[in-house]
Coordinates of C-alpha atoms and ligand atoms in Angstrom, one line a residue:
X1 CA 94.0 97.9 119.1
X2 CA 91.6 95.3 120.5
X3 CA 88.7 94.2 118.5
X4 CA 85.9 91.7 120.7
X5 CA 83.0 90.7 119.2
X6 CA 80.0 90.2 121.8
X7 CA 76.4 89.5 122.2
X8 CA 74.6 92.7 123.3
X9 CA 71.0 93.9 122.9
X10 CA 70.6 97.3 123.7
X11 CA 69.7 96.5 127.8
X12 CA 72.9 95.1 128.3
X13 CA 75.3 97.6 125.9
X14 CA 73.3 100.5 128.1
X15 CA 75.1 98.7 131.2
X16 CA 78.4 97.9 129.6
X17 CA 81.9 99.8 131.4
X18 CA 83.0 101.7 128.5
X19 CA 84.5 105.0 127.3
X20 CA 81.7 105.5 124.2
X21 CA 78.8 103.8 123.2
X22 CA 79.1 104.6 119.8
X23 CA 74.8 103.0 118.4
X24 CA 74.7 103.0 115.0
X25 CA 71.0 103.5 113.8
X26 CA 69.6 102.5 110.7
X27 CA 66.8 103.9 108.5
X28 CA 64.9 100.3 109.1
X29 CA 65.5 101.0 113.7
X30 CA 63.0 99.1 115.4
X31 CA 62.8 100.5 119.0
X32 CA 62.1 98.0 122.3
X33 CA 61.6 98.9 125.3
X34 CA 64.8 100.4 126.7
X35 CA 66.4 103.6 127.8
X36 CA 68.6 104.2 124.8
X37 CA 65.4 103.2 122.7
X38 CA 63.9 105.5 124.2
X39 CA 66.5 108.2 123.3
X40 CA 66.7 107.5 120.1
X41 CA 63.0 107.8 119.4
X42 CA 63.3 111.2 121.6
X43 CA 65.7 112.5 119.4
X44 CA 64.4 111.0 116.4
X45 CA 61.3 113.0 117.3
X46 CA 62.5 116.2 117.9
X47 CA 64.4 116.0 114.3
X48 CA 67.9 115.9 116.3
X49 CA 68.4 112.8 114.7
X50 CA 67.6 111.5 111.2
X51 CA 68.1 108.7 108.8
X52 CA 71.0 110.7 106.6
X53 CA 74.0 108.8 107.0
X54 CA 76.1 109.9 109.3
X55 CA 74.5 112.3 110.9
X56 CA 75.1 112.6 114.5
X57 CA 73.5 113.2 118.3
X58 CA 76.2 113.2 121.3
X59 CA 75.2 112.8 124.2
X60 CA 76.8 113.0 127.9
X61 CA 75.7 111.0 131.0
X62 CA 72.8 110.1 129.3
X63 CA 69.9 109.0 131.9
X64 CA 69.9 104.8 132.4
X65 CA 73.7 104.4 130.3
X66 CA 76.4 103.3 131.8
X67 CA 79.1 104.8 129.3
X68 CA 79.7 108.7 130.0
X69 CA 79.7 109.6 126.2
X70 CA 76.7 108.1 124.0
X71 CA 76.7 109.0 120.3
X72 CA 73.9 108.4 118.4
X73 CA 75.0 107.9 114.5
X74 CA 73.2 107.5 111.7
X75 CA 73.5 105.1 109.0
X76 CA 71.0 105.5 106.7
X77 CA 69.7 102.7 105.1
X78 CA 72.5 100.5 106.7
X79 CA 74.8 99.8 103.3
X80 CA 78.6 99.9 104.0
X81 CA 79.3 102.8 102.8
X82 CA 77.0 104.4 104.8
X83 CA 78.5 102.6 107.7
X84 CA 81.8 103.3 106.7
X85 CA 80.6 107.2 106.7
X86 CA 79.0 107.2 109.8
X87 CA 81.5 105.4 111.9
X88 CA 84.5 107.3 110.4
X89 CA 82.2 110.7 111.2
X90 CA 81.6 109.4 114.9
X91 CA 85.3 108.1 115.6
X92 CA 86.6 111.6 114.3
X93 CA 84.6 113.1 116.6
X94 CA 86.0 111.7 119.4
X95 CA 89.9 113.1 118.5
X96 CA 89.7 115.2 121.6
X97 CA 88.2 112.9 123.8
X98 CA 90.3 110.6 122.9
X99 CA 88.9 107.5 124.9
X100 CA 90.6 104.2 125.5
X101 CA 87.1 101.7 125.3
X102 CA 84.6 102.2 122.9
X103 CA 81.5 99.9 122.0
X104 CA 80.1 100.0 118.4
X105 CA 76.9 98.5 118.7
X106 CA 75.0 97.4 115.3
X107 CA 71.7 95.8 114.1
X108 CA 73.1 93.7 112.6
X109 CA 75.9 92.8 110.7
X110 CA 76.9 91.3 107.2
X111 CA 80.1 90.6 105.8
X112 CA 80.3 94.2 104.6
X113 CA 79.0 95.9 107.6
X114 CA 81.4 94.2 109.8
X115 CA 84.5 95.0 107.4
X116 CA 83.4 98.6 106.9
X117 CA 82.8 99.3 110.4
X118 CA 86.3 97.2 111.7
X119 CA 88.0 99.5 108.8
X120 CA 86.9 103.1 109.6
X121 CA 87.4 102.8 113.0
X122 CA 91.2 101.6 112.6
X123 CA 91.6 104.1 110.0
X124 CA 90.2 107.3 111.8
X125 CA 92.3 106.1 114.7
X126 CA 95.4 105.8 113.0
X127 CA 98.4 107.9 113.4
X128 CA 101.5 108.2 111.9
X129 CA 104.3 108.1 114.2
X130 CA 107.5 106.5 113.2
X131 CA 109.1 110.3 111.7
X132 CA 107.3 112.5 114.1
X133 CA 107.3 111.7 117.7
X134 CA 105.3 114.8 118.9
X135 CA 102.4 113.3 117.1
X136 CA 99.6 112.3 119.7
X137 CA 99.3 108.7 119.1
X138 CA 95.8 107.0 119.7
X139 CA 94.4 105.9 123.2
X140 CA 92.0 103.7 121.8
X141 CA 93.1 100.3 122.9
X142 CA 89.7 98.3 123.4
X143 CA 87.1 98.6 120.6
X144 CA 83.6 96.1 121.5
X145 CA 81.2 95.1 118.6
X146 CA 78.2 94.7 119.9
X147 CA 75.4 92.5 118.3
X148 CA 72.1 91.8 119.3
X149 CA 71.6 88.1 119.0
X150 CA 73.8 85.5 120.0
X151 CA 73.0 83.7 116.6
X152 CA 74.0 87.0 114.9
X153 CA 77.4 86.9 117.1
X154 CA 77.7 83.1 115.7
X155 CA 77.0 83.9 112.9
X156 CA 79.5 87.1 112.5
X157 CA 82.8 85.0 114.0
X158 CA 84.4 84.4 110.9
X159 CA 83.3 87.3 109.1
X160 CA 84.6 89.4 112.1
X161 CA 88.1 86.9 112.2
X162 CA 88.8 88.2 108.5
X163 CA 87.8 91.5 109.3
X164 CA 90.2 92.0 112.3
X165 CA 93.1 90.2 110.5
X166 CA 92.3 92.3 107.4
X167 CA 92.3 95.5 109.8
X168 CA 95.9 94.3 110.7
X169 CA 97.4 93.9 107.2
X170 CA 96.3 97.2 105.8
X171 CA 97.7 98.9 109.2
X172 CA 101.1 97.3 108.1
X173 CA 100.7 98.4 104.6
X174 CA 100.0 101.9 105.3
X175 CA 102.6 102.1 107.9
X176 CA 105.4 101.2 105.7
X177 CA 103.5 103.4 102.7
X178 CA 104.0 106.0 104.9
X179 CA 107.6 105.6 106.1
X180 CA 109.8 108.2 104.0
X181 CA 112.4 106.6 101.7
X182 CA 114.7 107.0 104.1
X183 CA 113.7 105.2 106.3
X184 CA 111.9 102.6 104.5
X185 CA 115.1 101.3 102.0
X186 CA 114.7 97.8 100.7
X187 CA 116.7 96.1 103.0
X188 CA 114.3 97.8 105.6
X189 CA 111.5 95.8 103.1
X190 CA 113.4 93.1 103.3
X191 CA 113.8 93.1 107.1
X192 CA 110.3 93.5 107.6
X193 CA 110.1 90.4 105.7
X194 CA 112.1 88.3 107.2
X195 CA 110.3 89.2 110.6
X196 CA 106.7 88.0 109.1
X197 CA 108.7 85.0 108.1
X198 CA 108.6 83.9 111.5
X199 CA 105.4 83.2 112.3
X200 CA 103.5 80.5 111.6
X201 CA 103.5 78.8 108.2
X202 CA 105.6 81.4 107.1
X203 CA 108.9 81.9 105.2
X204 CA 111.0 84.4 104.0
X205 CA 114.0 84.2 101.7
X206 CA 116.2 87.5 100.6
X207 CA 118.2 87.5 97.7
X208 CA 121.1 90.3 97.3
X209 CA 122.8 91.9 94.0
X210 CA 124.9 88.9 94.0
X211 CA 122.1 86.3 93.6
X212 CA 119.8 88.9 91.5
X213 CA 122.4 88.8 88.9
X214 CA 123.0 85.0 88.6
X215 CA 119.7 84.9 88.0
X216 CA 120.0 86.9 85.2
X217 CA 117.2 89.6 86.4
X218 CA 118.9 92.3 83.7
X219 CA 115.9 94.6 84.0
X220 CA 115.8 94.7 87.3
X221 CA 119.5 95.6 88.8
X222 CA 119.8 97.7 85.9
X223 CA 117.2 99.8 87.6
X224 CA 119.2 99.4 91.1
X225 CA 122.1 100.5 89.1
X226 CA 122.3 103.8 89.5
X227 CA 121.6 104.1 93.9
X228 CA 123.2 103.6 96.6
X229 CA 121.5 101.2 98.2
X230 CA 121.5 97.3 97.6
X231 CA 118.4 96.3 95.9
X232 CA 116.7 93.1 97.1
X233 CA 114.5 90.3 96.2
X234 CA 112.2 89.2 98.6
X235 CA 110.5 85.8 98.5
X236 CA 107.5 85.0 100.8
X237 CA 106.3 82.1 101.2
X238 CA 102.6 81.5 103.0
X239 CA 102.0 77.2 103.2
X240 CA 98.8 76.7 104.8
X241 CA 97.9 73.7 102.2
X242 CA 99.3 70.7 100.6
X243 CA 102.3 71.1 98.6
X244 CA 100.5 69.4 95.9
X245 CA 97.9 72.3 96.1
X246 CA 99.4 75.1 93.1
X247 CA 100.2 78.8 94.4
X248 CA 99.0 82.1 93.9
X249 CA 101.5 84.5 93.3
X250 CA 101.5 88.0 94.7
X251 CA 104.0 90.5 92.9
X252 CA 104.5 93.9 94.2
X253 CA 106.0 96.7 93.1
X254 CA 109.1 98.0 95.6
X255 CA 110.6 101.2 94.3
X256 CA 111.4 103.2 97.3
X257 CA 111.6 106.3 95.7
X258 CA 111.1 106.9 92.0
X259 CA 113.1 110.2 91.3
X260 CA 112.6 109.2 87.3
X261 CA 116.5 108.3 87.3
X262 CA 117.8 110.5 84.4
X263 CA 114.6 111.0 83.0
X264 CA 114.3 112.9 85.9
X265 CA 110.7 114.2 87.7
X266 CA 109.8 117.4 87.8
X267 CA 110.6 118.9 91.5
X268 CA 107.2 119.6 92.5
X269 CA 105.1 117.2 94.5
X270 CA 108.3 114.6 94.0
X271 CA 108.1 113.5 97.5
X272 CA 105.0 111.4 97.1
X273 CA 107.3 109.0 95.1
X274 CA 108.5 107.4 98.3
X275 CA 104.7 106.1 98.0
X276 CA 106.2 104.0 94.7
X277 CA 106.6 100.8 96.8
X278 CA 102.7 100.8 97.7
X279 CA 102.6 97.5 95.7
X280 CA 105.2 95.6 97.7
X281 CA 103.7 97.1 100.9
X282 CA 100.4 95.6 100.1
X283 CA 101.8 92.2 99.4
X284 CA 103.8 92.4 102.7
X285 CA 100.0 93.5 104.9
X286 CA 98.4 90.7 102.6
X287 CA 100.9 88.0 104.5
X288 CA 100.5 89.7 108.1
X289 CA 96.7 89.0 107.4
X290 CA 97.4 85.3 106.2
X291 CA 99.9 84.6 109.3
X292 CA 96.6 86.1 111.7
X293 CA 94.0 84.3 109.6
X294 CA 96.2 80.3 108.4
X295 CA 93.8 79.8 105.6
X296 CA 94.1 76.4 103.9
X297 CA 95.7 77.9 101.2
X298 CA 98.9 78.3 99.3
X299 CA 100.3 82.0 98.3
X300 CA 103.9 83.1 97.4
X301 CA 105.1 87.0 97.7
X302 CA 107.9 88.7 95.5
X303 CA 109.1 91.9 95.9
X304 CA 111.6 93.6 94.0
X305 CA 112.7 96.6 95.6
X306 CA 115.6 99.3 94.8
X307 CA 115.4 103.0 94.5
X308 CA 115.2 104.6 90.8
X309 CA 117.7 107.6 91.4
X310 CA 119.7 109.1 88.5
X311 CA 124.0 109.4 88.7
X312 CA 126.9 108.4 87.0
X313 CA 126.2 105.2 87.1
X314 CA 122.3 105.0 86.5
X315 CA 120.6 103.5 83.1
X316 CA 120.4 106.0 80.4
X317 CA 117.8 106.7 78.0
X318 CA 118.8 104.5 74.8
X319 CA 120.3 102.1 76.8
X320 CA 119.4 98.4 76.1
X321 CA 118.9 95.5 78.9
X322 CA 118.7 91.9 79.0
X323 CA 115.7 90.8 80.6
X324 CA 115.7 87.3 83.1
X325 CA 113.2 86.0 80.5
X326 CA 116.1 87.2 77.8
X327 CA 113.6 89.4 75.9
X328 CA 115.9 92.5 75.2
X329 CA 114.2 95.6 76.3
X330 CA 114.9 99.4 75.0
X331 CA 114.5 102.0 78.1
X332 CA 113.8 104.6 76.2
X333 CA 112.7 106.7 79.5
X334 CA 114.2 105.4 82.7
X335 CA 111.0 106.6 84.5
X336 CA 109.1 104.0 83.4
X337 CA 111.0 101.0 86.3
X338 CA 108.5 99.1 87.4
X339 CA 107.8 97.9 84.4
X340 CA 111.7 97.0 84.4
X341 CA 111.4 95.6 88.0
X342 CA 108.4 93.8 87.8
X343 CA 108.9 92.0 84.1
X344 CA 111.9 90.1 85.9
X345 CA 110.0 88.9 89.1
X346 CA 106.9 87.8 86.5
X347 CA 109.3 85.7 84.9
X348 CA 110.7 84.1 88.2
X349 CA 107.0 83.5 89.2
X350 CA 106.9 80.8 86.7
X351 CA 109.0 78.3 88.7
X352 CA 106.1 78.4 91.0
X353 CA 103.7 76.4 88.3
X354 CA 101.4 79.3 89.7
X355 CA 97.1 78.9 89.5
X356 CA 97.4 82.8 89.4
X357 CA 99.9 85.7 89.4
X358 CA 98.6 88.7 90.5
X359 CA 101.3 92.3 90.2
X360 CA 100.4 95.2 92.0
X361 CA 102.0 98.4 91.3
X362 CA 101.8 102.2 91.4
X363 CA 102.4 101.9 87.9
X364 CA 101.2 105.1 86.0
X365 CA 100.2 108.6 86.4
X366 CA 98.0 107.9 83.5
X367 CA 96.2 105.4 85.3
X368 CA 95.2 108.2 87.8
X369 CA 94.1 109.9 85.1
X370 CA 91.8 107.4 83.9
X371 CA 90.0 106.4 87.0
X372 CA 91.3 109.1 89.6
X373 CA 91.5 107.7 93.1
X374 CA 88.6 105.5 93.7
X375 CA 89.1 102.6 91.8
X376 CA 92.6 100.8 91.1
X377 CA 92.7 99.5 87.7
X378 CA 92.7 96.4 86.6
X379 CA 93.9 94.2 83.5
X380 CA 93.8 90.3 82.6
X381 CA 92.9 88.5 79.4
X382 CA 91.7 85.8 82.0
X383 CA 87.9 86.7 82.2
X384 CA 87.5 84.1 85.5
X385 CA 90.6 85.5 87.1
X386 CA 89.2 89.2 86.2
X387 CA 86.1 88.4 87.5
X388 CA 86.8 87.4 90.6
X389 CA 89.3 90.2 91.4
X390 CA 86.3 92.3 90.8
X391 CA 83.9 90.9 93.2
X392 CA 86.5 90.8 95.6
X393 CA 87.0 94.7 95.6
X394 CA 83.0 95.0 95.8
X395 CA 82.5 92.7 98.8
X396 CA 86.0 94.2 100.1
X397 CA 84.8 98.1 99.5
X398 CA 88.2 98.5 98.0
X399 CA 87.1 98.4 94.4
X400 CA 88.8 98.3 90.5
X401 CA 88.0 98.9 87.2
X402 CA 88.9 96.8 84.4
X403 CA 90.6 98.5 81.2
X404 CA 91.4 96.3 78.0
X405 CA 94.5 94.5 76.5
X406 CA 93.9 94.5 73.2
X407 CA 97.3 93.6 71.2
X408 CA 96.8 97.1 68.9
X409 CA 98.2 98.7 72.4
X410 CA 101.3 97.3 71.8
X411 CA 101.9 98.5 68.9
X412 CA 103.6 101.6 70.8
X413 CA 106.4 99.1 72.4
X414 CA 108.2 98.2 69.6
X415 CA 111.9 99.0 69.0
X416 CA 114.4 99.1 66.0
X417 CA 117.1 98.1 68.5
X418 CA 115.4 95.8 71.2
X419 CA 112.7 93.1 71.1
X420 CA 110.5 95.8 73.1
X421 CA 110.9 99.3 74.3
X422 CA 109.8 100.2 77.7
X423 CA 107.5 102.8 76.5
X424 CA 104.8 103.6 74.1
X425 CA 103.3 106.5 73.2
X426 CA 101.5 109.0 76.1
X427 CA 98.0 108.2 74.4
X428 CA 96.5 105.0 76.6
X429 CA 99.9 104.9 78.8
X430 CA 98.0 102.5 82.0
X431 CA 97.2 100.1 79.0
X432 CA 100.7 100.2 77.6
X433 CA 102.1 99.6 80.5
X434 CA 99.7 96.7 80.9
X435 CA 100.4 95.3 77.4
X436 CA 104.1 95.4 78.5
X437 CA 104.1 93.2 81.4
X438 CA 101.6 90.5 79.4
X439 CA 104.6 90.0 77.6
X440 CA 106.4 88.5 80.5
X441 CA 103.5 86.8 81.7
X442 CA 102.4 84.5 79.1
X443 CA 102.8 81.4 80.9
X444 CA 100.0 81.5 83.5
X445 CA 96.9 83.0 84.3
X446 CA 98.0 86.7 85.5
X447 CA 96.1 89.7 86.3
X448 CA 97.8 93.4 87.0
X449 CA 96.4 96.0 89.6
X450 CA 97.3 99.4 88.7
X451 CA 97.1 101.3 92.2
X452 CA 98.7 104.7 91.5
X453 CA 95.6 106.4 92.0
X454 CA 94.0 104.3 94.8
X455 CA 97.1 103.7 97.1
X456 CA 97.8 106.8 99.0
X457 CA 95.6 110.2 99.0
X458 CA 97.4 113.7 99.0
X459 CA 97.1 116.7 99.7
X460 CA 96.0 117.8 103.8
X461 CA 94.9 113.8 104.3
X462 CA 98.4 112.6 102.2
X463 CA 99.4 109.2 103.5
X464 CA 98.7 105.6 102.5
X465 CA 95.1 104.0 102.0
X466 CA 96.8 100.6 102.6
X467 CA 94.6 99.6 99.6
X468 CA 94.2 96.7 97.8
X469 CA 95.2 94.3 100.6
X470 CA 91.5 94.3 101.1
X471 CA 90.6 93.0 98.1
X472 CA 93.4 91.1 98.3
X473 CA 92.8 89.3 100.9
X474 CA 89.1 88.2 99.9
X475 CA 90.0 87.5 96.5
X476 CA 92.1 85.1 98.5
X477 CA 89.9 83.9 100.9
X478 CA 87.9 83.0 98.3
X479 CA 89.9 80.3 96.7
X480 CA 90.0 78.2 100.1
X481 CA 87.4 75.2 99.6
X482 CA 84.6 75.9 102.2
X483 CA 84.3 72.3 104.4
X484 CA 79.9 71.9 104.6
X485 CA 80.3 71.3 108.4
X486 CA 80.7 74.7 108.4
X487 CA 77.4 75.8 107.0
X488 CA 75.9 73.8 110.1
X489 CA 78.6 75.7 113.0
X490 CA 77.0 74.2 116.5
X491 CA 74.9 77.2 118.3
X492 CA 77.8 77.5 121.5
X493 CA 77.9 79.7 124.6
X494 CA 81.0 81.5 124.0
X495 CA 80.1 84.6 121.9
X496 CA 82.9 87.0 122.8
X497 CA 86.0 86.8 120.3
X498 CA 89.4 88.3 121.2
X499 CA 91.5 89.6 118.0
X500 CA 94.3 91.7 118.7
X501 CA 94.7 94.3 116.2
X502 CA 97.6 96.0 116.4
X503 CA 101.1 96.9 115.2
X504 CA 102.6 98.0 111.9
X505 CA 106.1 98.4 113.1
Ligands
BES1 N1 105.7 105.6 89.9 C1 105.4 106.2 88.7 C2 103.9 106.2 88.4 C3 103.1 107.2 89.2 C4 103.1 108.6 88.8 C5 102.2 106.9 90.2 C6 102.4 109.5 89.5 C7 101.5 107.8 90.9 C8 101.5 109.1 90.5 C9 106.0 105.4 87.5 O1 107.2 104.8 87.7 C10 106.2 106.4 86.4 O2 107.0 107.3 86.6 N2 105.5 106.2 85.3 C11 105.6 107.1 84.2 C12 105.5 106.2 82.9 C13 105.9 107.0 81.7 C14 107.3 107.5 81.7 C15 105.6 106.1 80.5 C16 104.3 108.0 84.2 O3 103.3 107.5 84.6 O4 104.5 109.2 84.0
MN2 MN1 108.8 106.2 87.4
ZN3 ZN1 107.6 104.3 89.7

């Protein structure tokens, strides 16, 4: 998909060559004189059209518009989540039609219009096709915002850069979220890797059992131990500054399926554990939107992947592992792994003299039931790096929640035959899992996103949100030092932008 961002006051997006003119209408509308003006007052009149959000007028061949289909939309009083609404309302609407061109013209846009609006269009567009070649795939190849101003289109480049790279990231996350287990192994991870690895500023190294051993990763392969296929270690590396400047360090959580091992899952609803490598899907979309974007920054990805399947060679309950940090660890239920995957990668963060470490897993079912699906959730006894995380997910409309780390929530974790069991008690599990990982992470700032509740929806919508590479991303973003000439960006002639927005596979 093509994102463009153009100059366009309502004259010239009535004259524009495209499928749908998709006019997004705000509480605060200020008609001129113009035909779809005009209409809008019309139908604003006549109470076909009012300010709830996403509330909607089609029309066809409308009189003086260029574009055969015209849909008036709503967006009440212009937030992002009413812009969200309303264009994921509109672009549903359009299955059937299924155009190839459409033009979403705006007021105006902030930061969080642009990303909202960039975000439900890909999103209502998307379809999953990888397993199931009879799906219809979307035409929709060319997608126009339109601005009024050309100071508002000036204004809106790099916001609308971010949002189109951003756009691209969470496509690849979701895609591989998606992808069942079998066809989504970690040396298919690893592969996808090694393919973001070449592009710019990228690199990608793989490490195999062999290596994951020497480097005494106990935890880990002891996980790995019990499947088929070889588990991995992948190691991203993003340079877009010095090598003086330190890293943040992205860890995510690669389980390809999670069957519980010999703590086994029930049978029902097991499926959605092929959704347990969310986490390392996430990190991968946060590098596609680095390669797109080359931020002045420095960011390293680890992903340790494996399947967590029970057998005659898997870890047993009681069984007691040697961690890379050579903490001894209890697994008193083999279901809890990512704990057991991520501890080791946490420790072989620290070679990276990190300014942050940031883990994001599908961690717990009781995280789900502490915040259900809207807000991942989010732990650090760093208030700054806590802090910032959470702005990010507001700005990013892919929010968290922060839960505490108090060290009474350990107290669960200890072992008579370990220095730490793998799990507490059920009471307060997302915290214990939490309290767990701290342990391995005492050596830098470090911050843990709990997505099992945010990172893919079931039931008749089940697939992946490609969440948090949003807030990922911005949190980011955020850390690249902003040079003051670009406050005073010269007023140019060239407002149309091309992004390509494309591609999971
Ligand atoms: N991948 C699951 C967590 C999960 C469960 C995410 C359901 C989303 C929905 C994780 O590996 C797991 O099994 N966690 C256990 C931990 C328990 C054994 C302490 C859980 O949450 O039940
Ligand atoms: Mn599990
Ligand atoms: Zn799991």
């Amino acid at each position: 998909m093509n994102f463009e961002l153009k100059t366009l006051d309502l004259n010239a997006a009535a004259a524009l060559k495209t499928d749908v003119l998709l006019v997004l209408v705000s509480a605060a509308f200020k008609p001129s004189r113009n035909a779809l003006s005009e209409l809008i007052v019309q139908a604003r009149k006549s109470g076909d059209l009012d300010s709830s959000p996403a509330k909607m007028l089609s029309l066809w061949r409308a009189h003086g518009v260029s574009a055969a289909r015209v849909l008036l939309v709503s967006s009440g009083e212009g937030h992002a989540r009413h812009i969200r609404q309303a264009v994921t309302a509109a672009v549903a609407s359009l299955k059937a039609a299924s155009p190839k061109s459409l033009t979403l013209w705006m007021e105006d846009a902030t930061q969080q219009r642009l990303h909202a609006a960039t975000q439900a269009v890909a999103d209502t567009s998307y379809v999953y096709t990888a397993t199931k070649p009879t799906a219809k795939a979307s035409l929709l190849k060319r997608v126009v915002l339109g601005l009024p101003t050309a100071t508002q289109t000036q204004n809106a480049k790099s916001d609308f850069d971010h949002a189109c790279a951003q756009v691209c990231g969470v496509a690849l996350a979701k895609e591989w979220g998606n992808r069942p287990a079998n066809h989504a192994t970690p040396s298919m991870l690893a592969k996808v890797a090694q393919t973001l690895g070449k592009r710019p500023r990228v690199r990608c190294e793989v490490l195999g059992p062999e290596q994951i051993h020497k480097l005494g990763m106990g935890s880990f392969a002891a996980v790995a131990q019990g499947s088929r296929e070889p588990m991995r270690f992948i190691v991203l590396h993003y340079n877009g500054a010095p090598k003086s400047q330190a890293p943040t360090v992205l860890v995510g959580k690669g389980i390809t399926f999670d069957t519980g091992g010999i703590s086994i899952k029930p049978a029902a609803g097991m499926d959605e554990m092929k959704f347990d490598m969310c986490g390392a899907a996430s990190v991968l979309g946060t590098f596609e939107a680095l390669a797109r974007l080359q931020p002045a920054l420095n960011v390293v990805g680890l992903i340790p992947t494996c399947e967590n399947m029970p057998g005659g060679l898997a870890l047993k309950p009681g069984d007691v592992v040697t961690s890379m940090s050579g903490q001894t660890i209890e697994v008193l239920n083999t279901d809890a792994e990512g704990r057991l995957i991520l501890c080791d990668a946490l420790t072989y963060a620290k070679r990276f003299k990190p300014r942050a470490v940031i883990d994001i897993a599908t961690l717990t079912g009781a995280c789900v039931v502490s915040l259900g699906h809207v807000r991942s959730g989010l732990f650090s006894a760093s208030d700054d790096l806590a802090h910032a995380l959470e702005a990010a997910g507001e700005a990013a409309l892919d929010p968290c929640w922060r839960l505490p780390l108090d060290d009474d929530y350990a107290e669960g974790l200890k072992s008579n035959f370990a220095d730490v069991a793998n799990v507490g008690g059920r009471d307060g599990g997302a915290i214990t899992a939490a309290k767990f990982l701290q342990r391995f992470a005492k050596d830098y700032p470090w911050a843990h996103l709990d997505i099992a509740g945010s990172a893919w929806k079931s039931g008749a919508a089940k697939g992946a949100t490609g969440r948090p590479v949003g807030l990922l991303l911005h949190y980011l973003l955020g850390l690249v030092p902003k040079p003051a000439s670009q406050a005073q960006a010269k007023s140019g002639k060239t407002p149309t932008r091309r992004r390509t927005a494309t591609s999971a596979a």
